[in-house]
Coordinates of C-alpha atoms and ligand atoms in Angstrom, one line a residue:
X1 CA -12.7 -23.2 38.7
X2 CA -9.4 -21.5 38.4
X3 CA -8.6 -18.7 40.6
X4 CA -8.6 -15.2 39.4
X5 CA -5.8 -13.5 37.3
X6 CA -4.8 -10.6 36.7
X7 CA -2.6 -9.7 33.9
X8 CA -1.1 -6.4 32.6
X9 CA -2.3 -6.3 28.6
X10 CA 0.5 -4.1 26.8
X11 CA -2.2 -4.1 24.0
X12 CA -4.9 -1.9 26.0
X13 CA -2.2 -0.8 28.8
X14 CA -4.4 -1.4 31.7
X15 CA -4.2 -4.9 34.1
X16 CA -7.3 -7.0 32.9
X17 CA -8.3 -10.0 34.8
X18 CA -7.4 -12.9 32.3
X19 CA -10.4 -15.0 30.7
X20 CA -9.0 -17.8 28.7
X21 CA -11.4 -18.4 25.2
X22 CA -11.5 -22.0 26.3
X23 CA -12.6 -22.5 30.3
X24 CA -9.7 -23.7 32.4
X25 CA -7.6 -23.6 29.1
X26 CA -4.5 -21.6 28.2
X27 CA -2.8 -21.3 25.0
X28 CA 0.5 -19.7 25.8
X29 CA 3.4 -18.3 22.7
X30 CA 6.6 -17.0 23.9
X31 CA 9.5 -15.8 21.1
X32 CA 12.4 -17.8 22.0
X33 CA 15.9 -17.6 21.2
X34 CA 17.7 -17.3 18.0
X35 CA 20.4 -20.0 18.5
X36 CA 23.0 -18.2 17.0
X37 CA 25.0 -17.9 20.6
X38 CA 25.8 -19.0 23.7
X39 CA 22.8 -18.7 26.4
X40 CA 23.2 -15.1 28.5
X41 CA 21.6 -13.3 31.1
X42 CA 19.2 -11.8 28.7
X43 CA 17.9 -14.9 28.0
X44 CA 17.5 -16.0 31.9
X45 CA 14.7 -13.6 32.2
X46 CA 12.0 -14.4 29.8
X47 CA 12.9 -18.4 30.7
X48 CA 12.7 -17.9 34.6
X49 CA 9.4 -15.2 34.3
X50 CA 7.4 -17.2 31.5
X51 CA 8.4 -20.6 33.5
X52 CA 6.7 -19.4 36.9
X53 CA 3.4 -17.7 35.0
X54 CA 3.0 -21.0 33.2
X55 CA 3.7 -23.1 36.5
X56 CA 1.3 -20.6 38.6
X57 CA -1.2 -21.0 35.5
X58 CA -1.2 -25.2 36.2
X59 CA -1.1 -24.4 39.9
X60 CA -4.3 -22.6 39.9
X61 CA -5.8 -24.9 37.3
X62 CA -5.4 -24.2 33.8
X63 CA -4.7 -26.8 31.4
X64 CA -1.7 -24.7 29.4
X65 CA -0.4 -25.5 26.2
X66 CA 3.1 -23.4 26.0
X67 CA 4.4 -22.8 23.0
X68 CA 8.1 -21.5 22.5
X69 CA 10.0 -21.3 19.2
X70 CA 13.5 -21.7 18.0
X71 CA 14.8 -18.9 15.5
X72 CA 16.6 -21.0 13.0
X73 CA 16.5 -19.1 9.9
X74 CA 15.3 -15.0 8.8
X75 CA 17.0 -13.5 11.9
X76 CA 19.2 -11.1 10.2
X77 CA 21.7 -8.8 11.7
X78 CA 20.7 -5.9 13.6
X79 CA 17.0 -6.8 13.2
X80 CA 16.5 -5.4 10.1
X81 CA 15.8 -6.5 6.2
X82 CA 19.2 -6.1 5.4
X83 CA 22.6 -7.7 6.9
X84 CA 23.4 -11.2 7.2
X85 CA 21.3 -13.8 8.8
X86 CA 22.3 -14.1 12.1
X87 CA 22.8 -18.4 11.8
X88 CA 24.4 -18.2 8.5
X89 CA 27.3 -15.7 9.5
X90 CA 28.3 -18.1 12.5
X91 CA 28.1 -20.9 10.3
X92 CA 30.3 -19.2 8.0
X93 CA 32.6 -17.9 10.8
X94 CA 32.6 -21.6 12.4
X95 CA 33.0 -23.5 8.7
X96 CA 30.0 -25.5 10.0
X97 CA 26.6 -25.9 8.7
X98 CA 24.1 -23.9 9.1
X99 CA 22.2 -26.7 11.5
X100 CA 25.1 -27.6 13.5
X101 CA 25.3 -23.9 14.8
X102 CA 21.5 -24.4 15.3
X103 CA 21.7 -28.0 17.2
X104 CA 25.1 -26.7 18.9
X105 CA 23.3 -23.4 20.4
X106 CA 20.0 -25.3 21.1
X107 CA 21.3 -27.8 23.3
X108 CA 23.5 -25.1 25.0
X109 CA 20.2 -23.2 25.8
X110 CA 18.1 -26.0 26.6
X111 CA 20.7 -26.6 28.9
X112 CA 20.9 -23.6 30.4
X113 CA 16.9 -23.1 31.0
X114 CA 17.1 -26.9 32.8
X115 CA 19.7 -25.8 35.2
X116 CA 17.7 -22.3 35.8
X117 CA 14.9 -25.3 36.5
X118 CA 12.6 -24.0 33.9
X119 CA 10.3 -26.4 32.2
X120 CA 9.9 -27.5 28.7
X121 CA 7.4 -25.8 26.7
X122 CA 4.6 -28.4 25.6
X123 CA 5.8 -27.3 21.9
X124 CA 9.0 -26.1 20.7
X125 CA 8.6 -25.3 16.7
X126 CA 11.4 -23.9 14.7
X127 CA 11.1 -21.7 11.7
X128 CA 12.9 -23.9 9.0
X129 CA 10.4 -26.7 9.6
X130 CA 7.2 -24.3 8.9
X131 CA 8.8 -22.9 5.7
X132 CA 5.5 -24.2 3.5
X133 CA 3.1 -22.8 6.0
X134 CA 5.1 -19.5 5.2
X135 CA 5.3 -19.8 2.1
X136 CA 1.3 -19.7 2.4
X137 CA 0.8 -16.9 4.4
X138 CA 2.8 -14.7 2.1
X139 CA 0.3 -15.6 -0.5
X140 CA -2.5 -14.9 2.0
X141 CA -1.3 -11.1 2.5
X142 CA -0.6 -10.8 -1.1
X143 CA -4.2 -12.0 -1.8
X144 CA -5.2 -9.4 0.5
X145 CA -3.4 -6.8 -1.3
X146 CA -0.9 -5.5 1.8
X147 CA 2.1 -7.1 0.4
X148 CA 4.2 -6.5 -2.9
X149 CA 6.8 -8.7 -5.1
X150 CA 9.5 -6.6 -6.2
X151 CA 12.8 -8.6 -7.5
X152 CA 12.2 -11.8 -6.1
X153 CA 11.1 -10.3 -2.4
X154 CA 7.9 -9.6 -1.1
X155 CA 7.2 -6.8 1.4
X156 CA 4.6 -6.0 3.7
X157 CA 3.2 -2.9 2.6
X158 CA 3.4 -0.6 5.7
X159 CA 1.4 2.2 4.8
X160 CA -1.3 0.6 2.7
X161 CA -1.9 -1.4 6.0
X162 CA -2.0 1.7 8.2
X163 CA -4.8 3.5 6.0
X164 CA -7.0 0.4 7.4
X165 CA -5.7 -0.1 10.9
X166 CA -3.1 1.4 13.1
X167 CA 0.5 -0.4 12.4
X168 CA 1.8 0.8 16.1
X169 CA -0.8 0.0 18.2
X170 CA 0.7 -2.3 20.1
X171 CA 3.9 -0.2 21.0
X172 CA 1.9 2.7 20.5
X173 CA 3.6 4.7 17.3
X174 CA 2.4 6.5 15.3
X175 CA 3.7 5.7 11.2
X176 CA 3.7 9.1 10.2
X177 CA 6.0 10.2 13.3
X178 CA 8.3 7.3 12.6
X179 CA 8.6 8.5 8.9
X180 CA 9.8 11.8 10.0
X181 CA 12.4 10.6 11.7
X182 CA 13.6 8.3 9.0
X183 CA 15.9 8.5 6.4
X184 CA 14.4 8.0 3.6
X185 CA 15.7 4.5 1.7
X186 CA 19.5 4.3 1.0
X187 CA 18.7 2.7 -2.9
X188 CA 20.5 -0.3 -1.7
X189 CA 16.8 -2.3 -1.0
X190 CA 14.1 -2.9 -3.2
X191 CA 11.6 -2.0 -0.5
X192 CA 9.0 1.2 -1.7
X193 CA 9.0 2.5 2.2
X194 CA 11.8 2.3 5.1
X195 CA 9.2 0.6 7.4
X196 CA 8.1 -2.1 5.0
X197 CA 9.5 -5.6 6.1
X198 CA 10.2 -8.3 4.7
X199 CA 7.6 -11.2 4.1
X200 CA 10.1 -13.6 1.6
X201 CA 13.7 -12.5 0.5
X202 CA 15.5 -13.2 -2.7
X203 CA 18.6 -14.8 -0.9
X204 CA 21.8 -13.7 -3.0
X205 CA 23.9 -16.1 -4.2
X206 CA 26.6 -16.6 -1.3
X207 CA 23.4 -16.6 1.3
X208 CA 23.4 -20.5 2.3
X209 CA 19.9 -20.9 3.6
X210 CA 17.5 -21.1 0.9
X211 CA 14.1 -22.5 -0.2
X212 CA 12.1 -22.6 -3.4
X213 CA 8.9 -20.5 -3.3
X214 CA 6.8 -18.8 -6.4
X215 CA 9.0 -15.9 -6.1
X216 CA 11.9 -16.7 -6.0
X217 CA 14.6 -19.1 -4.5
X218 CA 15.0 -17.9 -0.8
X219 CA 14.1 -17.3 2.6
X220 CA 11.1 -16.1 4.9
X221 CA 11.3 -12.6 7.2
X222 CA 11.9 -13.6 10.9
X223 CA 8.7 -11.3 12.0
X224 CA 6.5 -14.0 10.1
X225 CA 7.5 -17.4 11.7
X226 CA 6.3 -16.2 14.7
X227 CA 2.7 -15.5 13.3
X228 CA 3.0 -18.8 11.1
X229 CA 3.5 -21.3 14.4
X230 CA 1.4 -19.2 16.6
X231 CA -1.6 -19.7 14.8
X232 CA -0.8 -23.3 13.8
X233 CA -0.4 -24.2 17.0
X234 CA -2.5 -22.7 19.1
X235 CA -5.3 -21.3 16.6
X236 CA -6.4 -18.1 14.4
X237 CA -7.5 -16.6 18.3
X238 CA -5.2 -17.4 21.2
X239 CA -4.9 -16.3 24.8
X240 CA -1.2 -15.4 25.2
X241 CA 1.4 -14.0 23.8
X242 CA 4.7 -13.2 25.5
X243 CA 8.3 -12.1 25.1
X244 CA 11.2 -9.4 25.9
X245 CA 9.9 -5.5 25.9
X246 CA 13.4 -5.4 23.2
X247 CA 10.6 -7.8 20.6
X248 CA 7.7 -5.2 21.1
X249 CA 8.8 -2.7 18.2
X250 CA 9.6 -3.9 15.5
X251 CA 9.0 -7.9 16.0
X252 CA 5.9 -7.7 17.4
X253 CA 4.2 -5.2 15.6
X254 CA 5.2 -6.5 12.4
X255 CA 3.6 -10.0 13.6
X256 CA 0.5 -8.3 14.8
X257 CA -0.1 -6.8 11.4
X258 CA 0.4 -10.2 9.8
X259 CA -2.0 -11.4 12.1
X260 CA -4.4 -8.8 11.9
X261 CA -4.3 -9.3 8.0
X262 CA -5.0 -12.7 7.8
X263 CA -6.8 -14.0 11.1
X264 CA -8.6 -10.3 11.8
X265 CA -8.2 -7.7 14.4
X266 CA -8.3 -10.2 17.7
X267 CA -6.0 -12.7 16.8
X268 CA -3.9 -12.6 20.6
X269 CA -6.0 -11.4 23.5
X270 CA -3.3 -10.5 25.7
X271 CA 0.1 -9.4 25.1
X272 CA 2.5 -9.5 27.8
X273 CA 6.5 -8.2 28.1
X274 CA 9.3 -8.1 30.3
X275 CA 11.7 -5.8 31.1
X276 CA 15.2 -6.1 30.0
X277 CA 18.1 -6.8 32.4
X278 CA 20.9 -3.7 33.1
X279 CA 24.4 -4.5 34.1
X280 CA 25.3 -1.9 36.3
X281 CA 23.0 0.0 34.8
X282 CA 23.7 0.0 31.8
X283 CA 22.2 -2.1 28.7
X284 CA 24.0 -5.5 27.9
X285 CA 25.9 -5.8 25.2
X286 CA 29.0 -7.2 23.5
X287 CA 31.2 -3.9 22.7
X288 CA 30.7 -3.1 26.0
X289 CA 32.7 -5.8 27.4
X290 CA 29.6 -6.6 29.9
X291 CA 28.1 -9.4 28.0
X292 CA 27.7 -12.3 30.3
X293 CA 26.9 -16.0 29.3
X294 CA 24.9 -18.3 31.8
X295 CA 28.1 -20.8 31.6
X296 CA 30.6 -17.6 32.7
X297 CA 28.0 -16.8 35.8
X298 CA 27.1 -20.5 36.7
X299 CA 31.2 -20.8 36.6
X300 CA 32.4 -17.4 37.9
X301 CA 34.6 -16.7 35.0
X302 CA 33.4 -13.4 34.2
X303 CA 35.1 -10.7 35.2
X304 CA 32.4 -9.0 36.4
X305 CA 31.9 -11.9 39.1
X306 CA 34.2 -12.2 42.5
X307 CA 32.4 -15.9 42.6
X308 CA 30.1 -19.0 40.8
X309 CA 26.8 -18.3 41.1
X310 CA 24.5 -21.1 41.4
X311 CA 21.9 -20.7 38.9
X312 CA 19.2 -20.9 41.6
X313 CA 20.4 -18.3 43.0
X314 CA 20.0 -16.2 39.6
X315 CA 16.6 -17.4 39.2
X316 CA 16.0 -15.4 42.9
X317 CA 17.4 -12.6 41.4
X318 CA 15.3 -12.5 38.7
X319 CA 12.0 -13.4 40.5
X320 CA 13.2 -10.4 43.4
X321 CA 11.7 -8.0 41.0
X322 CA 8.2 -7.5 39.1
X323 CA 8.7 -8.7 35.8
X324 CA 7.3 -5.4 34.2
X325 CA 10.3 -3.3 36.3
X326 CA 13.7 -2.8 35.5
X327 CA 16.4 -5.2 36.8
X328 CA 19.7 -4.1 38.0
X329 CA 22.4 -7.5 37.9
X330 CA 25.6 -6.6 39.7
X331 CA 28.0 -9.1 41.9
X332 CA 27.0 -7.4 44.9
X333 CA 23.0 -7.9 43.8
X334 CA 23.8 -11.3 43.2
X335 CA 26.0 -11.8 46.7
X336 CA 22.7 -10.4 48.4
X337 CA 20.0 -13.3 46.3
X338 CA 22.8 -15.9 47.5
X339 CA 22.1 -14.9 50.9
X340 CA 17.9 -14.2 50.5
X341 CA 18.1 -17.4 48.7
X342 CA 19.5 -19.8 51.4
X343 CA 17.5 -17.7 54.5
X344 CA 14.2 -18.7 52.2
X345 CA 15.3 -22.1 51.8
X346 CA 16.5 -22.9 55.5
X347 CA 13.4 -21.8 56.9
X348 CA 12.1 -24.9 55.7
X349 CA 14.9 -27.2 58.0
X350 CA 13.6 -24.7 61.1
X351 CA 10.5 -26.2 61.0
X352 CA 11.3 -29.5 62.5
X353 CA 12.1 -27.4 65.4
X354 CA 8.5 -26.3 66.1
X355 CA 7.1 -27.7 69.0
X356 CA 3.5 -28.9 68.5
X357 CA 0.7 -29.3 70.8
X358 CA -2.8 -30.9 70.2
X359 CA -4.3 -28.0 72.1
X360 CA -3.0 -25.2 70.1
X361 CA -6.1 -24.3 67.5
X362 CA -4.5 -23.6 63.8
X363 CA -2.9 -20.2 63.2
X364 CA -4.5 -17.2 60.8
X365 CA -1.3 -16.3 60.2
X366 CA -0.4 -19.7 57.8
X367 CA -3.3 -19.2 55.8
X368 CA -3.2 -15.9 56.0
X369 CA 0.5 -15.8 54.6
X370 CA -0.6 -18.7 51.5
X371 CA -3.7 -16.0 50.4
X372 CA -1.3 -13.1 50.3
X373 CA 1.4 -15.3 48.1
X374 CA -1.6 -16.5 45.4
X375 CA -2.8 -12.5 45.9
X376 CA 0.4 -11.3 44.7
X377 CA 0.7 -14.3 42.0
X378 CA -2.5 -13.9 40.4
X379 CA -2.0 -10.2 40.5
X380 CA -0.2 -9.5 37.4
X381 CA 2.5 -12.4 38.6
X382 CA 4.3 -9.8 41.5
X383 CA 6.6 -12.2 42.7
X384 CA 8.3 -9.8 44.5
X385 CA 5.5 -9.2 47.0
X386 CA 5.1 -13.1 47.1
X387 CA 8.9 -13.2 48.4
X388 CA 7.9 -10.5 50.6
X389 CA 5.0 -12.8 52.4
X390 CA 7.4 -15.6 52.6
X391 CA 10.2 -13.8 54.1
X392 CA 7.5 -12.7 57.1
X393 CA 6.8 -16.6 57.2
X394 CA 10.2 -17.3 57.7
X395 CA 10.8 -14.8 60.3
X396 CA 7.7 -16.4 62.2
X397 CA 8.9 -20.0 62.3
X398 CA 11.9 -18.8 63.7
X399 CA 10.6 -16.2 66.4
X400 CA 8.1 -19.4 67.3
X401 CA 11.0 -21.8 67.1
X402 CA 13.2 -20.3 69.4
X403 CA 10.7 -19.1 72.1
X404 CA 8.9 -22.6 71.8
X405 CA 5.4 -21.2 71.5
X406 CA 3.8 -24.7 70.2
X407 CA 1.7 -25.1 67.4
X408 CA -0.4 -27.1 66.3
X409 CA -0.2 -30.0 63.9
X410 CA -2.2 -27.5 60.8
X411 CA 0.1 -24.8 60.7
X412 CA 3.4 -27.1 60.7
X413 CA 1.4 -28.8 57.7
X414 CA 0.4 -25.7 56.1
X415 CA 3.9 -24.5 56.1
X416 CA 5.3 -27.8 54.7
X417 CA 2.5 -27.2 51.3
X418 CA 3.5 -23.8 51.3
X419 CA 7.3 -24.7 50.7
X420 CA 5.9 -27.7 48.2
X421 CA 3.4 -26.0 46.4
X422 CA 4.3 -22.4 46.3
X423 CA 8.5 -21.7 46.8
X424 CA 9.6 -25.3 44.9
X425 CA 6.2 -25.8 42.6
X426 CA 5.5 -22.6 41.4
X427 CA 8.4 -20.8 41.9
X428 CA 10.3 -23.2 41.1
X429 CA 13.1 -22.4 43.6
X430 CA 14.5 -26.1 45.0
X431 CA 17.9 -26.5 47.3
X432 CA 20.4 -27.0 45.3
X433 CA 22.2 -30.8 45.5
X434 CA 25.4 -30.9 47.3
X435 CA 25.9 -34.2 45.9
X436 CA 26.0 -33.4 42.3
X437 CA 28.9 -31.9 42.8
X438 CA 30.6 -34.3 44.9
X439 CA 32.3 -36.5 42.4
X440 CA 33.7 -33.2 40.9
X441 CA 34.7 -32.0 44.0
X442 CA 36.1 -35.7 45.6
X443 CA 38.4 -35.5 42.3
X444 CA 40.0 -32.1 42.5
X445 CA 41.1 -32.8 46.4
X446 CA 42.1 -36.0 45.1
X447 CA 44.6 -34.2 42.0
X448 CA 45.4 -32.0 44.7
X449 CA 46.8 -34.1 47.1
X450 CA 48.5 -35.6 44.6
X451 CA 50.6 -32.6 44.4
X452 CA 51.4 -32.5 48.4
X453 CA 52.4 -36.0 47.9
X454 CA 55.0 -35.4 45.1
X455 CA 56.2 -32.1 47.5
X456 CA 56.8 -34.5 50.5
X457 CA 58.5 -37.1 47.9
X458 CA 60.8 -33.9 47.2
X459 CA 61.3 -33.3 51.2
X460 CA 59.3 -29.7 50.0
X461 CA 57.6 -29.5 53.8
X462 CA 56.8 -25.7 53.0
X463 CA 54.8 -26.5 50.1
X464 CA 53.0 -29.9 51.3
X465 CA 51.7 -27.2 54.5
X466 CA 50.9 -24.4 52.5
X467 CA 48.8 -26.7 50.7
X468 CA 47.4 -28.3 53.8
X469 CA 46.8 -25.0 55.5
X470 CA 44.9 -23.7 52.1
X471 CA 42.8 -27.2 52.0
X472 CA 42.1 -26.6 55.7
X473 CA 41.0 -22.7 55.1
X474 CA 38.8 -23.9 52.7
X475 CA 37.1 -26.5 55.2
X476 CA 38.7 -29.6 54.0
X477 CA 40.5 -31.3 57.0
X478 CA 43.2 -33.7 56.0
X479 CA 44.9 -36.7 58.0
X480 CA 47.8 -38.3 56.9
X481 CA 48.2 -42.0 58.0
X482 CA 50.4 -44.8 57.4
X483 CA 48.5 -46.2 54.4
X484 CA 48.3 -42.3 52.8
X485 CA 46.1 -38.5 53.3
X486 CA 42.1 -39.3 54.2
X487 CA 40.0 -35.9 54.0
X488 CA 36.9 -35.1 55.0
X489 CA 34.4 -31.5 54.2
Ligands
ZN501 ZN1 8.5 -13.9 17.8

């Protein structure tokens, strides 16, 4: 029997303890990204927070199948029915096809989520390959009279829906409060209401991502893939569904009202969202010149950053704070999770250092600490109280480490499963490997002491100690001997 959850439902707004449809099974859809750009920081959190729920969720003993889709097509500019679609204009940009910018930006992220250590999802559907299943939904909500064909497109019909069921529910709106702060329609669409969206669109002639359907020659909404692969993947009723607070309104309430007209009222029984991530408190963004890609902070190249950040140490950051609470990235936040970071992870090399003793009887205080971290877990996933319970723990082994109280055998095992199971298995947090980056690191002193040579060559003694002196301040000790310069870190 799994242990209990807890999980905030933005549906009913009140923390409900989770209880899956299947026992001990969880089906799990997350939106993903639309791969029309390099991986960022807003993409970091939803990998890192989804990626430790589903590894607490297998910890505690769920079977979970996680889905996580790849936007591919529909995603037009600014979110709305109108614009380009958001693939298509890079493709254009780029002279590439459409799929290259797809399989180029795909393998960029997937990248980016492995070196954040996030795992796979167990299914990773994209949009164009469930264009038939789309196609068949359309006709579904048609059949049930909440959609219209006008010119080729078909619309969700917004207010016929809401005279049955509450379109806002979910990020609790109200239509008729929307519509009075609306515009009304420019003429430009064919749409009957601002709030309609778009089930199928007519694409125009220069639009290069198109598909047959009985309406016209074209391509699916991007609110409708998300109910399409949801439902075919993890059934008409699933557990789970997940993704940024900036999907809520109008992604997700568009998908809900798919859902809720073809699968009924109940179709996801939990519906969870994190915050976004501020930079410097303010929202990120690319006018405002503080729009950071996971490359520019795993590389320091961002101006932004006095230093690389390794991207364990961002996936601290991100797991210092409840995923439901705002998030504040700045260097000097960053510098900090560098340093909580390492403390965490050295405790775990202080350990060796405990002295043990047959006699001593096993502590309350290890147990004691691995109940309050599954507490905080299960309770709505508050990793930032788990941190809080392993920080104590790490104060302890070193306060009994350096007074050499002995322990006993138990409690230096229970704080070895603790660092397995609970900081590097369901945290995912793991000590970064020195040697990966040794053969990088072995070639640039290398190229560098390639340039002292050439500056004794020249007689330049100045230059060959500056750079010797540099090396030296950077904790790389040279020698040089008859046969040429050995170094050492
Ligand atoms: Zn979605």
């Amino acid at each position: 029997m799994p242990r209990d959850l807890f999980i905030y439902n933005t549906l009913t707004r009140e923390k409900e303890k989770f209880q899956p449809l299947i026992p001990d099974h969880v089906g799990l859809y997350v939106c993903g990204p639309t791969v029309y750009g390099d991986p960022h920081l807003g993409h970091a959190r939803p990998g890192v927070v989804y990626d430790v729920f589903v590894r607490l969720l297998r910890n505690i003993g769920y079977k979970v199948r996680y889905v996580r889709n790849i936007t591919d097509v529909g995603h037009l500019e600014n979110d709305s029915d109108a614009g380009e679609d958001k693939i298509a204009k890079k493709a254009r940009l780029e002279e590439l096809e459409p799929m290259e910018v797809v399989q180029y930006y795909t393998i960029r992220y997937h990248r980016a989520m492995a070196a954040l250590n996030t795992l796979p999802p167990s299914i990773e559907p994209r949009a164009s390959g469930h264009i038939t299943e789309q196609i068949a939904m359309i006709q579904q909500i048609l059949d049930a009279g909440m959609a219209y064909e006008i010119n080729g497109s078909v619309y969700f019909d917004v207010e016929k829906y809401n005279h049955l069921h509450h379109y806002g529910i979910l990020s609790r709106r109200i239509l008729e409060d929307l519509q009075a702060n609306t515009r009304t329609l420019d003429g430009q669409d064919d749409k009957r209401s601002p709030f309609d969206f778009a089930l199928w669109k007519k694409a125009s002639p220069e639009h290069i991502m198109h598909w047959p359907s009985p309406w016209s020659e074209g391509f699916p909404g991007w609110h409708l893939e998300c109910s399409v692969m949801s439902s075919k993947y993890l059934g008409q009723v699933f557990d789970i569904h997940g993704g940024g607070m900036d999907l809520l309104f109008p992604h997700h309430e568009c998908e809900l009202a798919q859902n809720t007209v073809t699968r009924g009222e109940n179709s996801v029984r939990y519906w969870m969202h994190n915050n976004l991530i501020t930079i410097n408190g303010q929202k990120m963004g690319k006018s405002l010149g503080n729009f950071i890609t996971l490359e520019a902070l795993f590389e320091g190249t961002h101006t932004l950053l006095s230093q690389p950040f390794n991207p364990m140490t961002i996936r601290f950051f991100i797991l210092q704070a409840h995923y439901r609470g705002p998030l504040d990235f700045s260097n000097d936040a960053l510098l900090a999770a560098e340093k909580g970071l390492q403390r965490l992870l050295r405790g775990r090399n202080v350990i060796k250092k405990l002295v043990t003793s047959e006699k001593e009887s096993p502590s309350a205080f290890v147990q004691e600490t691995r109940e309050k971290i599954y507490a905080a877990l299960c309770d709505d996933l508050n990793t930032p109280v788990a941190l809080a319970a392993l920080f104590d723990l790490v104060t302890w082994i070193h306060t009994t480490a350096d007074n050499k109280k002995p322990v006993s055998k138990e409690d230096v095992k229970g704080i070895e499963e603790i660092y397995d199971q609970l900081v590097n298995d369901v945290l995912g947090l793991r000590e970064e490997k020195d040697e990966d980056r040794l053969p990088l690191v072995g070639g640039l002193i290398d190229m560098i002491l390639e340039f002292r040579k050439q500056a004794r060559n020249q007689k330049n003694w100045e230059e060959s100690d500056r750079i010797r002196d540099r090396l030296s301040g950077l904790g790389v000790q040279i020698k040089d001997t008859k046969d040429g310069t050995d170094w050492e870190i």
